[in-house]
Amino acid sequence: MNTDQTSQRPLLSVRHLSAAYGRIEAISDIHLEIGQGQIVTVIGPNGAGKSTTLAALMGLLPIRGGECQVLFDGEDLAGRDIEQHVARGMALVPETRALFAQMSVQDNLVLGGFRLRGQSRAARQAALEEVYGLFPRLKERARQEAGTLSGGERQMLALGRALMGQPRLLMLDEPSLGLAPLIVRDIFRIIVQLRERGVSILLVEQNARAALKVADYAYVLELGRVAMQGPARELAHDPRVVEAYLGAAGRHQELLST
Ligand code: ATP
């Protein structure tokens, strides 16, 4: 396992994950692991298969091949539908940040808490207050229509909505995409806070520098395959990673993210 908590079994353990769009294979034979309370990042260029990996893990895309395993807390979810993934505590915040534009911020959050339906009103209220604690700006805008939020606020709402389901594993697809530097910093700060609260995180990012800074472990995806992996701190100094992902363009990204 890829942590120092070797005695614990990983929260997510994936073997032989492949998925295709029609006849075009987008990801091939991916293996990855996420330890309890870890931030694991998947970095890589455009089209490498990062979003596809998340979709396949979440049950949104059919998985190829009979040997695939998606063990979540020891239970194999390969081939199960998205509801079953959500019910067990997996949540995905997609890149598109799709929200119910005409509904208020608060109603969007309440809808995100549908996993909590069986719980008391007080428990649901507590979940809402916890999200507002992380994102005071959403509380200020509780009655505002979601469609009128800024890009950063939309990302916060998308994250907050996923958190309302009290996931054990939160999968984020490029949370920094298109956001101003200060907002990117806020979002990454919140990702770290979530880990401190025990939420495990799978973070897909093109902003490799920012992602490697917060992650415990990292995978580099290229052409649908895992090309490199290792502790994030080590990969951040690997000459191949530095050249391909943290070079001049990476430095520019760092300036934007700090
Ligand atoms: P980006 O960083 O640009 O979002 P990515 O690493 O997330 O890229 P994917 O979106 O997973 O990459 O795409 C992997 C490959 O699958 C690409 O070649 C892409 O063109 C292809 N692909 C993605 N979605 C579809 C689709 N719905 N139908 C057909 N091909 C697709």
CSV table of C-alpha atoms and ligand atoms in Angstrom, one decimal:
chain,number,residue,atom,x,y,z
A,1,MET,CA,0.0,0.0,0.0
A,2,ASN,CA,1.1,3.5,-0.7
A,3,THR,CA,0.9,5.0,2.8
A,4,ASP,CA,2.6,4.8,6.1
A,5,GLN,CA,-0.7,3.4,7.5
A,6,THR,CA,0.3,0.0,6.2
A,7,SER,CA,-1.9,-1.8,8.7
A,8,GLN,CA,-5.1,-0.4,7.3
A,9,ARG,CA,-6.6,-1.7,4.1
A,10,PRO,CA,-7.0,0.9,1.4
A,11,LEU,CA,-10.4,2.6,1.1
A,12,LEU,CA,-10.3,2.1,-2.7
A,13,SER,CA,-8.3,-0.5,-4.5
A,14,VAL,CA,-8.6,-0.7,-8.2
A,15,ARG,CA,-7.2,-3.4,-10.5
A,16,HIS,CA,-7.3,-3.8,-14.3
A,17,LEU,CA,-9.6,-0.9,-14.9
A,18,SER,CA,-10.2,-0.4,-18.6
A,19,ALA,CA,-13.0,1.6,-20.4
A,20,ALA,CA,-13.8,2.5,-24.0
A,21,TYR,CA,-16.0,4.8,-26.0
A,22,GLY,CA,-17.3,2.6,-28.7
A,23,ARG,CA,-14.2,0.9,-30.1
A,24,ILE,CA,-11.8,3.4,-28.9
A,25,GLU,CA,-10.1,2.4,-25.6
A,26,ALA,CA,-9.7,5.4,-23.4
A,27,ILE,CA,-8.1,3.8,-20.4
A,28,SER,CA,-6.3,0.5,-20.2
A,29,ASP,CA,-5.4,-1.7,-17.2
A,30,ILE,CA,-5.3,1.0,-14.6
A,31,HIS,CA,-4.3,0.0,-11.0
A,32,LEU,CA,-4.7,2.5,-8.2
A,33,GLU,CA,-5.1,2.7,-4.5
A,34,ILE,CA,-6.4,5.3,-2.1
A,35,GLY,CA,-5.7,4.9,1.6
A,36,GLN,CA,-8.1,6.0,4.3
A,37,GLY,CA,-7.8,9.8,4.8
A,38,GLN,CA,-5.4,10.3,1.9
A,39,ILE,CA,-5.4,12.7,-1.0
A,40,VAL,CA,-4.4,10.9,-4.1
A,41,THR,CA,-4.0,12.9,-7.3
A,42,VAL,CA,-4.1,11.8,-11.0
A,43,ILE,CA,-2.3,14.2,-13.2
A,44,GLY,CA,-1.6,14.1,-17.0
A,45,PRO,CA,-2.1,15.9,-20.2
A,46,ASN,CA,-5.4,16.7,-22.0
A,47,GLY,CA,-7.1,13.5,-23.2
A,48,ALA,CA,-5.0,11.2,-21.1
A,49,GLY,CA,-8.1,9.6,-19.6
A,50,LYS,CA,-8.4,11.3,-16.3
A,51,SER,CA,-12.1,12.1,-16.4
A,52,THR,CA,-12.8,8.7,-18.0
A,53,THR,CA,-11.1,7.1,-15.0
A,54,LEU,CA,-13.4,8.9,-12.6
A,55,ALA,CA,-16.5,8.1,-14.7
A,56,ALA,CA,-15.6,4.4,-14.8
A,57,LEU,CA,-14.8,4.3,-11.1
A,58,MET,CA,-18.2,5.8,-10.3
A,59,GLY,CA,-20.2,3.4,-12.4
A,60,LEU,CA,-21.0,6.0,-15.1
A,61,LEU,CA,-19.2,4.1,-17.9
A,62,PRO,CA,-19.2,0.4,-18.6
A,63,ILE,CA,-16.0,-1.3,-17.5
A,64,ARG,CA,-14.1,-3.5,-19.9
A,65,GLY,CA,-12.9,-7.0,-19.2
A,66,GLY,CA,-13.8,-9.6,-16.6
A,67,GLU,CA,-10.8,-9.2,-14.3
A,68,CYS,CA,-11.5,-5.6,-13.3
A,69,GLN,CA,-11.9,-5.0,-9.5
A,70,VAL,CA,-13.1,-1.8,-7.9
A,71,LEU,CA,-12.8,-2.6,-4.2
A,72,PHE,CA,-14.4,0.1,-2.0
A,73,ASP,CA,-13.8,-0.7,1.6
A,74,GLY,CA,-13.3,-4.3,0.6
A,75,GLU,CA,-16.5,-4.6,-1.5
A,76,ASP,CA,-16.3,-5.0,-5.2
A,77,LEU,CA,-18.4,-2.4,-7.0
A,78,ALA,CA,-17.2,-3.1,-10.5
A,79,GLY,CA,-20.2,-3.2,-12.8
A,80,ARG,CA,-22.6,-1.7,-10.2
A,81,ASP,CA,-24.6,1.4,-11.0
A,82,ILE,CA,-24.0,4.9,-9.8
A,83,GLU,CA,-26.6,4.8,-7.1
A,84,GLN,CA,-24.8,1.9,-5.4
A,85,HIS,CA,-21.6,3.8,-5.5
A,86,VAL,CA,-23.2,6.9,-3.9
A,87,ALA,CA,-25.0,4.8,-1.3
A,88,ARG,CA,-21.7,3.3,-0.2
A,89,GLY,CA,-20.1,6.7,0.2
A,90,MET,CA,-18.5,7.7,-3.1
A,91,ALA,CA,-19.2,11.1,-4.5
A,92,LEU,CA,-18.1,12.7,-7.8
A,93,VAL,CA,-17.8,16.4,-8.5
A,94,PRO,CA,-17.5,16.6,-12.3
A,95,GLU,CA,-15.6,19.2,-14.2
A,96,THR,CA,-18.8,20.7,-15.6
A,97,ARG,CA,-20.1,21.7,-12.1
A,98,ALA,CA,-23.6,21.1,-13.2
A,99,LEU,CA,-26.0,22.8,-10.8
A,100,PHE,CA,-29.7,23.4,-10.7
A,101,ALA,CA,-29.3,27.0,-12.0
A,102,GLN,CA,-32.8,28.2,-11.2
A,103,MET,CA,-32.8,26.8,-7.7
A,104,SER,CA,-31.3,28.6,-4.7
A,105,VAL,CA,-27.9,27.7,-3.3
A,106,GLN,CA,-29.5,26.2,-0.3
A,107,ASP,CA,-31.9,24.1,-2.3
A,108,ASN,CA,-29.0,22.7,-4.3
A,109,LEU,CA,-27.3,21.8,-1.1
A,110,VAL,CA,-30.4,20.1,0.4
A,111,LEU,CA,-30.8,18.1,-2.8
A,112,GLY,CA,-27.1,16.9,-2.4
A,113,GLY,CA,-28.0,15.5,0.9
A,114,PHE,CA,-30.4,12.9,-0.4
A,115,ARG,CA,-28.3,10.2,1.1
A,116,LEU,CA,-29.3,11.6,4.5
A,117,ARG,CA,-33.0,11.2,3.8
A,118,GLY,CA,-33.4,8.6,6.4
A,119,GLN,CA,-31.7,10.7,9.0
A,120,SER,CA,-33.3,13.2,11.4
A,121,ARG,CA,-33.9,16.8,10.5
A,122,ALA,CA,-31.3,17.8,13.0
A,123,ALA,CA,-28.7,15.6,11.3
A,124,ARG,CA,-29.5,17.1,7.9
A,125,GLN,CA,-29.3,20.6,9.4
A,126,ALA,CA,-26.0,19.7,11.0
A,127,ALA,CA,-24.6,18.6,7.6
A,128,LEU,CA,-25.8,21.9,6.1
A,129,GLU,CA,-24.2,23.9,8.8
A,130,GLU,CA,-20.9,22.0,8.4
A,131,VAL,CA,-20.9,22.9,4.7
A,132,TYR,CA,-21.7,26.5,5.5
A,133,GLY,CA,-18.8,26.4,8.0
A,134,LEU,CA,-16.4,25.3,5.2
A,135,PHE,CA,-17.9,27.8,2.7
A,136,PRO,CA,-19.1,30.9,4.5
A,137,ARG,CA,-19.6,32.5,1.2
A,138,LEU,CA,-22.3,30.0,0.3
A,139,LYS,CA,-24.1,30.8,3.5
A,140,GLU,CA,-24.1,34.5,2.6
A,141,ARG,CA,-25.6,33.5,-0.7
A,142,ALA,CA,-28.0,30.8,0.5
A,143,ARG,CA,-31.1,32.4,-1.1
A,144,GLN,CA,-29.3,33.4,-4.4
A,145,GLU,CA,-30.1,31.5,-7.6
A,146,ALA,CA,-27.2,29.1,-8.3
A,147,GLY,CA,-27.1,30.2,-11.9
A,148,THR,CA,-26.0,33.6,-10.9
A,149,LEU,CA,-22.9,32.5,-8.9
A,150,SER,CA,-19.4,33.3,-10.0
A,151,GLY,CA,-17.1,30.4,-11.3
A,152,GLY,CA,-15.4,30.0,-7.9
A,153,GLU,CA,-18.7,30.0,-6.0
A,154,ARG,CA,-20.1,27.4,-8.4
A,155,GLN,CA,-17.2,25.2,-7.6
A,156,MET,CA,-17.7,25.7,-3.9
A,157,LEU,CA,-21.4,24.8,-4.4
A,158,ALA,CA,-20.6,21.7,-6.4
A,159,LEU,CA,-18.2,20.6,-3.7
A,160,GLY,CA,-20.6,21.6,-0.9
A,161,ARG,CA,-23.4,19.6,-2.6
A,162,ALA,CA,-21.2,16.5,-2.8
A,163,LEU,CA,-20.3,16.9,0.9
A,164,MET,CA,-23.9,17.0,1.9
A,165,GLY,CA,-24.0,13.3,1.1
A,166,GLN,CA,-21.2,12.9,3.7
A,167,PRO,CA,-19.0,10.9,1.4
A,168,ARG,CA,-16.1,8.8,2.5
A,169,LEU,CA,-14.4,9.2,-0.9
A,170,LEU,CA,-14.7,12.5,-2.7
A,171,MET,CA,-13.6,12.5,-6.4
A,172,LEU,CA,-12.9,15.9,-7.9
A,173,ASP,CA,-12.4,16.5,-11.6
A,174,GLU,CA,-10.2,19.5,-12.1
A,175,PRO,CA,-11.6,21.7,-9.3
A,176,SER,CA,-9.2,24.5,-10.3
A,177,LEU,CA,-10.3,24.7,-13.9
A,178,GLY,CA,-10.9,28.3,-15.0
A,179,LEU,CA,-10.7,29.8,-11.6
A,180,ALA,CA,-8.8,32.9,-10.5
A,181,PRO,CA,-5.6,32.2,-8.5
A,182,LEU,CA,-7.0,33.3,-5.1
A,183,ILE,CA,-10.0,31.1,-5.5
A,184,VAL,CA,-7.8,28.1,-6.5
A,185,ARG,CA,-5.9,28.6,-3.3
A,186,ASP,CA,-9.1,28.6,-1.3
A,187,ILE,CA,-10.3,25.4,-3.0
A,188,PHE,CA,-7.0,23.6,-2.3
A,189,ARG,CA,-7.1,24.8,1.3
A,190,ILE,CA,-10.5,23.3,1.6
A,191,ILE,CA,-9.4,20.0,0.1
A,192,VAL,CA,-6.7,19.8,2.8
A,193,GLN,CA,-9.3,20.6,5.5
A,194,LEU,CA,-11.5,17.8,4.2
A,195,ARG,CA,-8.6,15.3,4.6
A,196,GLU,CA,-8.2,16.5,8.1
A,197,ARG,CA,-11.8,15.6,8.7
A,198,GLY,CA,-11.2,12.1,7.5
A,199,VAL,CA,-12.6,12.4,3.9
A,200,SER,CA,-10.4,10.6,1.4
A,201,ILE,CA,-9.9,12.4,-1.9
A,202,LEU,CA,-9.2,11.5,-5.4
A,203,LEU,CA,-8.1,14.6,-7.2
A,204,VAL,CA,-7.8,14.8,-10.9
A,205,GLU,CA,-5.9,17.9,-12.0
A,206,GLN,CA,-4.1,19.5,-14.8
A,207,ASN,CA,-2.5,22.0,-12.4
A,208,ALA,CA,0.1,19.4,-11.5
A,209,ARG,CA,2.2,21.7,-9.3
A,210,ALA,CA,-0.8,22.6,-7.0
A,211,ALA,CA,-2.0,19.0,-6.9
A,212,LEU,CA,1.4,17.5,-6.0
A,213,LYS,CA,1.7,20.0,-3.2
A,214,VAL,CA,-1.4,18.8,-1.4
A,215,ALA,CA,-1.4,15.1,-2.4
A,216,ASP,CA,0.0,12.2,-0.5
A,217,TYR,CA,0.4,10.0,-3.5
A,218,ALA,CA,0.2,10.6,-7.2
A,219,TYR,CA,-0.3,8.8,-10.5
A,220,VAL,CA,0.7,10.2,-13.9
A,221,LEU,CA,-1.7,9.1,-16.6
A,222,GLU,CA,-0.5,9.2,-20.2
A,223,LEU,CA,-2.4,7.8,-23.2
A,224,GLY,CA,-4.9,6.0,-20.9
A,225,ARG,CA,-2.2,4.2,-18.9
A,226,VAL,CA,-0.4,4.8,-15.6
A,227,ALA,CA,3.0,6.1,-16.8
A,228,MET,CA,4.4,6.9,-13.4
A,229,GLN,CA,3.4,6.8,-9.7
A,230,GLY,CA,4.8,7.5,-6.3
A,231,PRO,CA,4.6,9.6,-3.2
A,232,ALA,CA,3.6,13.1,-4.4
A,233,ARG,CA,6.6,14.7,-2.8
A,234,GLU,CA,9.0,12.4,-4.7
A,235,LEU,CA,7.2,12.8,-8.0
A,236,ALA,CA,7.4,16.5,-7.7
A,237,HIS,CA,11.2,16.2,-7.9
A,238,ASP,CA,11.3,13.5,-10.5
A,239,PRO,CA,13.1,15.0,-13.6
A,240,ARG,CA,10.5,13.5,-16.0
A,241,VAL,CA,7.6,15.0,-14.1
A,242,VAL,CA,9.4,18.3,-13.7
A,243,GLU,CA,10.1,18.5,-17.4
A,244,ALA,CA,6.7,17.4,-18.7
A,245,TYR,CA,4.4,18.9,-16.0
A,246,LEU,CA,6.3,21.4,-13.8
A,247,GLY,CA,8.5,23.2,-16.4
A,248,ALA,CA,7.9,26.6,-17.7
A,249,ALA,CA,4.1,26.0,-17.9
A,250,GLY,CA,4.1,24.5,-14.4
A,251,ARG,CA,5.9,27.5,-13.0
A,252,HIS,CA,3.3,29.7,-14.5
A,253,GLN,CA,0.7,27.6,-12.8
A,254,GLU,CA,2.4,27.8,-9.5
A,255,LEU,CA,2.4,31.6,-9.7
A,256,LEU,CA,-1.3,31.3,-10.3
A,257,SER,CA,-1.9,29.0,-7.4
A,258,THR,CA,0.1,30.5,-4.6
B,1,ATP,P1,-8.8,16.6,-20.0
B,1,ATP,O1,-7.7,17.0,-19.1
B,1,ATP,O2,-8.7,17.3,-21.3
B,1,ATP,O3,-10.2,16.8,-19.4
B,1,ATP,P2,-8.8,13.8,-19.6
B,1,ATP,O4,-7.4,13.3,-19.2
B,1,ATP,O5,-9.8,13.9,-18.6
B,1,ATP,O6,-8.6,15.1,-20.5
B,1,ATP,P3,-10.7,12.1,-21.0
B,1,ATP,O7,-11.7,13.2,-21.0
B,1,ATP,O8,-10.9,11.0,-20.0
B,1,ATP,O9,-9.3,12.8,-20.8
B,1,ATP,O10,-10.6,11.5,-22.4
B,1,ATP,C1,-9.8,10.4,-22.7
B,1,ATP,C2,-10.0,10.0,-24.2
B,1,ATP,O11,-11.3,9.6,-24.4
B,1,ATP,C3,-9.8,11.2,-25.1
B,1,ATP,O12,-9.1,10.8,-26.3
B,1,ATP,C4,-11.2,11.7,-25.5
B,1,ATP,O13,-11.3,12.3,-26.7
B,1,ATP,C5,-12.0,10.4,-25.4
B,1,ATP,N1,-13.4,10.6,-25.0
B,1,ATP,C6,-13.8,11.3,-23.9
B,1,ATP,N2,-15.1,11.3,-23.8
B,1,ATP,C7,-15.6,10.7,-24.9
B,1,ATP,C8,-16.9,10.4,-25.4
B,1,ATP,N3,-18.0,10.7,-24.7
B,1,ATP,N4,-17.0,9.8,-26.6
B,1,ATP,C9,-15.9,9.4,-27.3
B,1,ATP,N5,-14.6,9.6,-26.8
B,1,ATP,C10,-14.5,10.3,-25.7
